[in-house]
PDB file of C-alpha atoms in Angstrom:
ATOM      1  CA  MET A 130       0.000   0.000   0.000  1.00 48.00           C
ATOM      2  CA  LYS A 131       2.741   2.500   0.884  1.00 58.00           C
ATOM      3  CA  TRP A 132       4.524   1.985  -2.428  1.00 55.00           C
ATOM      4  CA  GLN A 133       1.350   2.610  -4.349  1.00 58.00           C
ATOM      5  CA  ASN A 134       0.919   5.983  -2.635  1.00 62.00           C
ATOM      6  CA  THR A 135       4.497   7.191  -3.250  1.00 63.00           C
ATOM      7  CA  LEU A 136       4.823   5.877  -6.806  1.00 67.00           C
ATOM      8  CA  ASN A 137       1.517   7.100  -8.199  1.00 76.00           C
ATOM      9  CA  ALA A 138       1.333   8.949 -11.522  1.00 75.00           C
ATOM     10  CA  HIS A 139       0.882  12.355  -9.867  1.00 78.00           C
ATOM     11  CA  ASN A 140       4.132  12.121  -7.870  1.00 82.00           C
ATOM     12  CA  ILE A 141       6.067  10.780 -10.866  1.00 83.00           C
ATOM     13  CA  ALA A 142       4.797  13.655 -13.031  1.00 85.00           C
ATOM     14  CA  LYS A 143       5.873  16.191 -10.394  1.00 87.00           C
ATOM     15  CA  ALA A 144       9.335  14.607 -10.224  1.00 86.00           C
ATOM     16  CA  ILE A 145       9.734  14.721 -14.005  1.00 89.00           C
ATOM     17  CA  ILE A 146       8.654  18.378 -14.157  1.00 91.00           C
ATOM     18  CA  LEU A 147      11.042  19.332 -11.347  1.00 91.00           C
ATOM     19  CA  PHE A 148      13.863  17.501 -13.115  1.00 90.00           C
ATOM     20  CA  PHE A 149      13.323  19.424 -16.367  1.00 89.00           C
ATOM     21  CA  VAL A 150      12.956  22.780 -14.578  1.00 90.00           C
ATOM     22  CA  GLY A 151      16.238  22.102 -12.769  1.00 87.00           C
ATOM     23  CA  LEU A 152      17.922  21.044 -16.004  1.00 87.00           C
ATOM     24  CA  ALA A 153      16.725  24.199 -17.790  1.00 86.00           C
ATOM     25  CA  PHE A 154      18.048  26.385 -14.949  1.00 83.00           C
ATOM     26  CA  PHE A 155      21.395  24.585 -15.044  1.00 79.00           C
ATOM     27  CA  LEU A 156      21.743  24.974 -18.816  1.00 79.00           C
ATOM     28  CA  LEU A 157      20.836  28.672 -18.697  1.00 78.00           C
ATOM     29  CA  MET A 158      23.322  29.424 -15.915  1.00 72.00           C
ATOM     30  CA  TRP A 159      26.155  27.253 -17.277  1.00 68.00           C
ATOM     31  CA  PRO A 160      27.859  30.008 -19.321  1.00 61.00           C
ATOM     32  CA  TYR A 161      27.786  32.365 -16.337  1.00 61.00           C
ATOM     33  CA  TRP A 162      29.250  29.777 -13.973  1.00 62.00           C
ATOM     34  CA  MET A 163      31.969  28.728 -16.410  1.00 59.00           C
ATOM     35  CA  GLU A 164      33.490  32.148 -16.909  1.00 62.00           C
ATOM     36  CA  ASP A 165      36.060  33.495 -14.523  1.00 71.00           C
ATOM     37  CA  GLU A 166      36.282  37.063 -13.417  1.00 84.00           C
ATOM     38  CA  ARG A 167      39.395  38.897 -14.545  1.00 91.00           C
ATOM     39  CA  VAL A 168      40.936  41.469 -12.244  1.00 95.00           C
ATOM     40  CA  PHE A 169      43.010  44.332 -13.631  1.00 96.00           C
ATOM     41  CA  GLU A 170      44.949  46.792 -11.467  1.00 97.00           C
ATOM     42  CA  VAL A 171      45.676  50.430 -12.242  1.00 97.00           C
ATOM     43  CA  ALA A 172      48.603  51.137  -9.916  1.00 95.00           C
ATOM     44  CA  ASN A 173      49.624  54.497 -11.394  1.00 96.00           C
ATOM     45  CA  PRO A 174      46.550  56.515 -12.405  1.00 96.00           C
ATOM     46  CA  SER A 175      48.635  59.106 -14.239  1.00 96.00           C
ATOM     47  CA  GLN A 176      49.486  56.559 -16.969  1.00 96.00           C
ATOM     48  CA  ALA A 177      47.211  55.038 -19.627  1.00 97.00           C
ATOM     49  CA  TYR A 178      46.500  51.311 -19.467  1.00 97.00           C
ATOM     50  CA  MET A 179      44.997  48.850 -21.933  1.00 94.00           C
ATOM     51  CA  PHE A 180      43.666  45.452 -20.832  1.00 94.00           C
ATOM     52  CA  GLU A 181      41.960  42.596 -22.660  1.00 92.00           C
ATOM     53  CA  ASP A 182      39.520  39.973 -21.472  1.00 89.00           C
ATOM     54  CA  SER A 183      37.771  37.140 -23.295  1.00 84.00           C
ATOM     55  CA  SER A 184      35.205  34.417 -22.899  1.00 81.00           C
ATOM     56  CA  ARG A 185      35.942  30.715 -23.107  1.00 74.00           C
ATOM     57  CA  SER A 186      32.624  30.025 -24.818  1.00 71.00           C
ATOM     58  CA  ARG A 187      32.137  30.267 -28.588  1.00 68.00           C
ATOM     59  CA  HIS A 188      29.552  32.978 -28.260  1.00 68.00           C
ATOM     60  CA  ALA A 189      29.363  35.640 -25.574  1.00 66.00           C
ATOM     61  CA  ASP A 190      26.499  38.062 -25.211  1.00 75.00           C
ATOM     62  CA  VAL A 191      27.038  39.836 -21.883  1.00 83.00           C
ATOM     63  CA  VAL A 192      29.889  41.796 -20.350  1.00 87.00           C
ATOM     64  CA  GLU A 193      29.976  42.847 -16.701  1.00 90.00           C
ATOM     65  CA  ALA A 194      32.426  45.331 -15.254  1.00 94.00           C
ATOM     66  CA  SER A 195      32.984  46.884 -11.864  1.00 95.00           C
ATOM     67  CA  ILE A 196      35.510  49.517 -10.883  1.00 97.00           C
ATOM     68  CA  THR A 197      36.544  50.232  -7.302  1.00 97.00           C
ATOM     69  CA  GLY A 198      39.278  52.346  -5.750  1.00 97.00           C
ATOM     70  CA  ASN A 199      40.290  55.926  -5.040  1.00 96.00           C
ATOM     71  CA  LEU A 200      41.551  58.747  -7.251  1.00 97.00           C
ATOM     72  CA  ASP A 201      42.734  62.264  -6.488  1.00 96.00           C
ATOM     73  CA  GLY A 202      41.457  63.528  -9.850  1.00 96.00           C
ATOM     74  CA  THR A 203      39.313  62.537 -12.807  1.00 96.00           C
ATOM     75  CA  ALA A 204      39.832  59.613 -15.182  1.00 97.00           C
ATOM     76  CA  ARG A 205      37.887  57.469 -17.625  1.00 96.00           C
ATOM     77  CA  VAL A 206      37.515  53.740 -18.298  1.00 96.00           C
ATOM     78  CA  GLU A 207      36.191  52.719 -21.702  1.00 94.00           C
ATOM     79  CA  ILE A 208      35.122  49.247 -22.800  1.00 92.00           C
ATOM     80  CA  TYR A 209      35.424  48.431 -26.508  1.00 90.00           C
ATOM     81  CA  TYR A 210      34.950  45.625 -28.942  1.00 85.00           C
ATOM     82  CA  PRO A 211      38.489  44.265 -29.419  1.00 79.00           C
ATOM     83  CA  ASP A 212      39.611  45.606 -32.808  1.00 75.00           C
ATOM     84  CA  THR A 213      37.174  48.405 -33.522  1.00 74.00           C
ATOM     85  CA  ILE A 214      36.298  51.895 -32.448  1.00 78.00           C
ATOM     86  CA  HIS A 215      32.848  50.729 -31.349  1.00 83.00           C
ATOM     87  CA  ARG A 216      32.646  51.589 -27.660  1.00 85.00           C
ATOM     88  CA  VAL A 217      30.364  49.534 -25.411  1.00 85.00           C
ATOM     89  CA  TRP A 218      30.450  51.809 -22.365  1.00 90.00           C
ATOM     90  CA  THR A 219      32.349  54.678 -20.747  1.00 93.00           C
ATOM     91  CA  PHE A 220      32.844  55.137 -17.018  1.00 95.00           C
ATOM     92  CA  GLU A 221      33.528  58.773 -16.125  1.00 96.00           C
ATOM     93  CA  LEU A 222      35.424  58.564 -12.828  1.00 96.00           C
ATOM     94  CA  PRO A 223      35.272  61.570 -10.476  1.00 96.00           C
ATOM     95  CA  PRO A 224      37.846  62.334  -7.765  1.00 97.00           C
ATOM     96  CA  GLY A 225      37.429  60.422  -4.510  1.00 96.00           C
ATOM     97  CA  ARG A 226      36.088  56.964  -3.783  1.00 97.00           C
ATOM     98  CA  ILE A 227      35.124  54.976  -6.892  1.00 96.00           C
ATOM     99  CA  ASP A 228      32.493  52.225  -6.864  1.00 96.00           C
ATOM    100  CA  SER A 229      30.860  51.793 -10.291  1.00 95.00           C
ATOM    101  CA  SER A 230      29.516  48.783 -12.106  1.00 95.00           C
ATOM    102  CA  GLY A 231      27.452  47.822 -15.120  1.00 93.00           C
ATOM    103  CA  ARG A 232      26.234  44.991 -17.301  1.00 91.00           C
ATOM    104  CA  TRP A 233      25.672  45.286 -21.060  1.00 88.00           C
ATOM    105  CA  ASP A 234      24.712  43.274 -24.089  1.00 84.00           C
ATOM    106  CA  PHE A 235      27.807  42.303 -25.994  1.00 79.00           C
ATOM    107  CA  TYR A 236      28.340  40.330 -29.191  1.00 79.00           C
ATOM    108  CA  ASP A 237      31.946  39.198 -29.230  1.00 79.00           C
ATOM    109  CA  ARG A 238      34.217  36.872 -27.279  1.00 80.00           C
ATOM    110  CA  LYS A 239      36.798  39.549 -26.470  1.00 85.00           C
ATOM    111  CA  ILE A 240      36.748  43.010 -24.953  1.00 89.00           C
ATOM    112  CA  ARG A 241      39.306  45.767 -24.655  1.00 92.00           C
ATOM    113  CA  ILE A 242      39.393  47.927 -21.527  1.00 94.00           C
ATOM    114  CA  ASP A 243      41.140  51.297 -21.777  1.00 94.00           C
ATOM    115  CA  TYR A 244      42.044  53.359 -18.725  1.00 97.00           C
ATOM    116  CA  ILE A 245      42.514  56.987 -19.757  1.00 96.00           C
ATOM    117  CA  PRO A 246      43.963  59.350 -17.169  1.00 96.00           C
ATOM    118  CA  GLY A 247      42.473  62.774 -16.705  1.00 95.00           C
ATOM    119  CA  THR A 248      43.656  64.928 -13.831  1.00 96.00           C
ATOM    120  CA  ALA A 249      44.323  61.928 -11.540  1.00 96.00           C
ATOM    121  CA  LYS A 250      47.935  61.582 -10.377  1.00 96.00           C
ATOM    122  CA  LYS A 251      47.586  59.402  -7.269  1.00 96.00           C
ATOM    123  CA  GLY A 252      45.341  56.543  -6.318  1.00 96.00           C
ATOM    124  CA  HIS A 253      44.564  52.983  -7.195  1.00 96.00           C
ATOM    125  CA  LEU A 254      41.822  51.255  -9.198  1.00 97.00           C
ATOM    126  CA  LYS A 255      40.695  47.667  -9.499  1.00 97.00           C
ATOM    127  CA  ILE A 256      38.730  46.752 -12.635  1.00 97.00           C
ATOM    128  CA  VAL A 257      36.882  43.422 -12.547  1.00 95.00           C
ATOM    129  CA  THR A 258      35.382  42.099 -15.787  1.00 92.00           C
ATOM    130  CA  LYS A 259      33.464  39.029 -16.842  1.00 87.00           C
ATOM    131  CA  VAL A 260      32.522  38.118 -20.428  1.00 84.00           C
ATOM    132  CA  PHE A 261      29.955  35.371 -20.848  1.00 77.00           C
TER     133      PHE A 261
END
């Protein structure tokens, strides 16, 4: 009797539905979980820097970036497609504490990150990117 109650068609249908919902979630999140964050350091904010990041997957469609640190003047961080002048986003960084982030649609496996100094002479920035 107990086995008939636990193995009825209603419980089996619920288990199958839960399995496929879990599988769909796993497959949708797989690209995000597989990509590592890259960390880039700007030690001397008076100099220009250029960094590159890429995705391990064949097709990437999202780029995330966050910038933290401190500057005594202004600066700019620009995110580009790798070999073009097409800019994805520009962070205008004011003097003081920096804590900016964003997430954008992106249609390439690689990105280029340019740090462009303005009036900043002292400070430190950490740029964290993820392409997936």
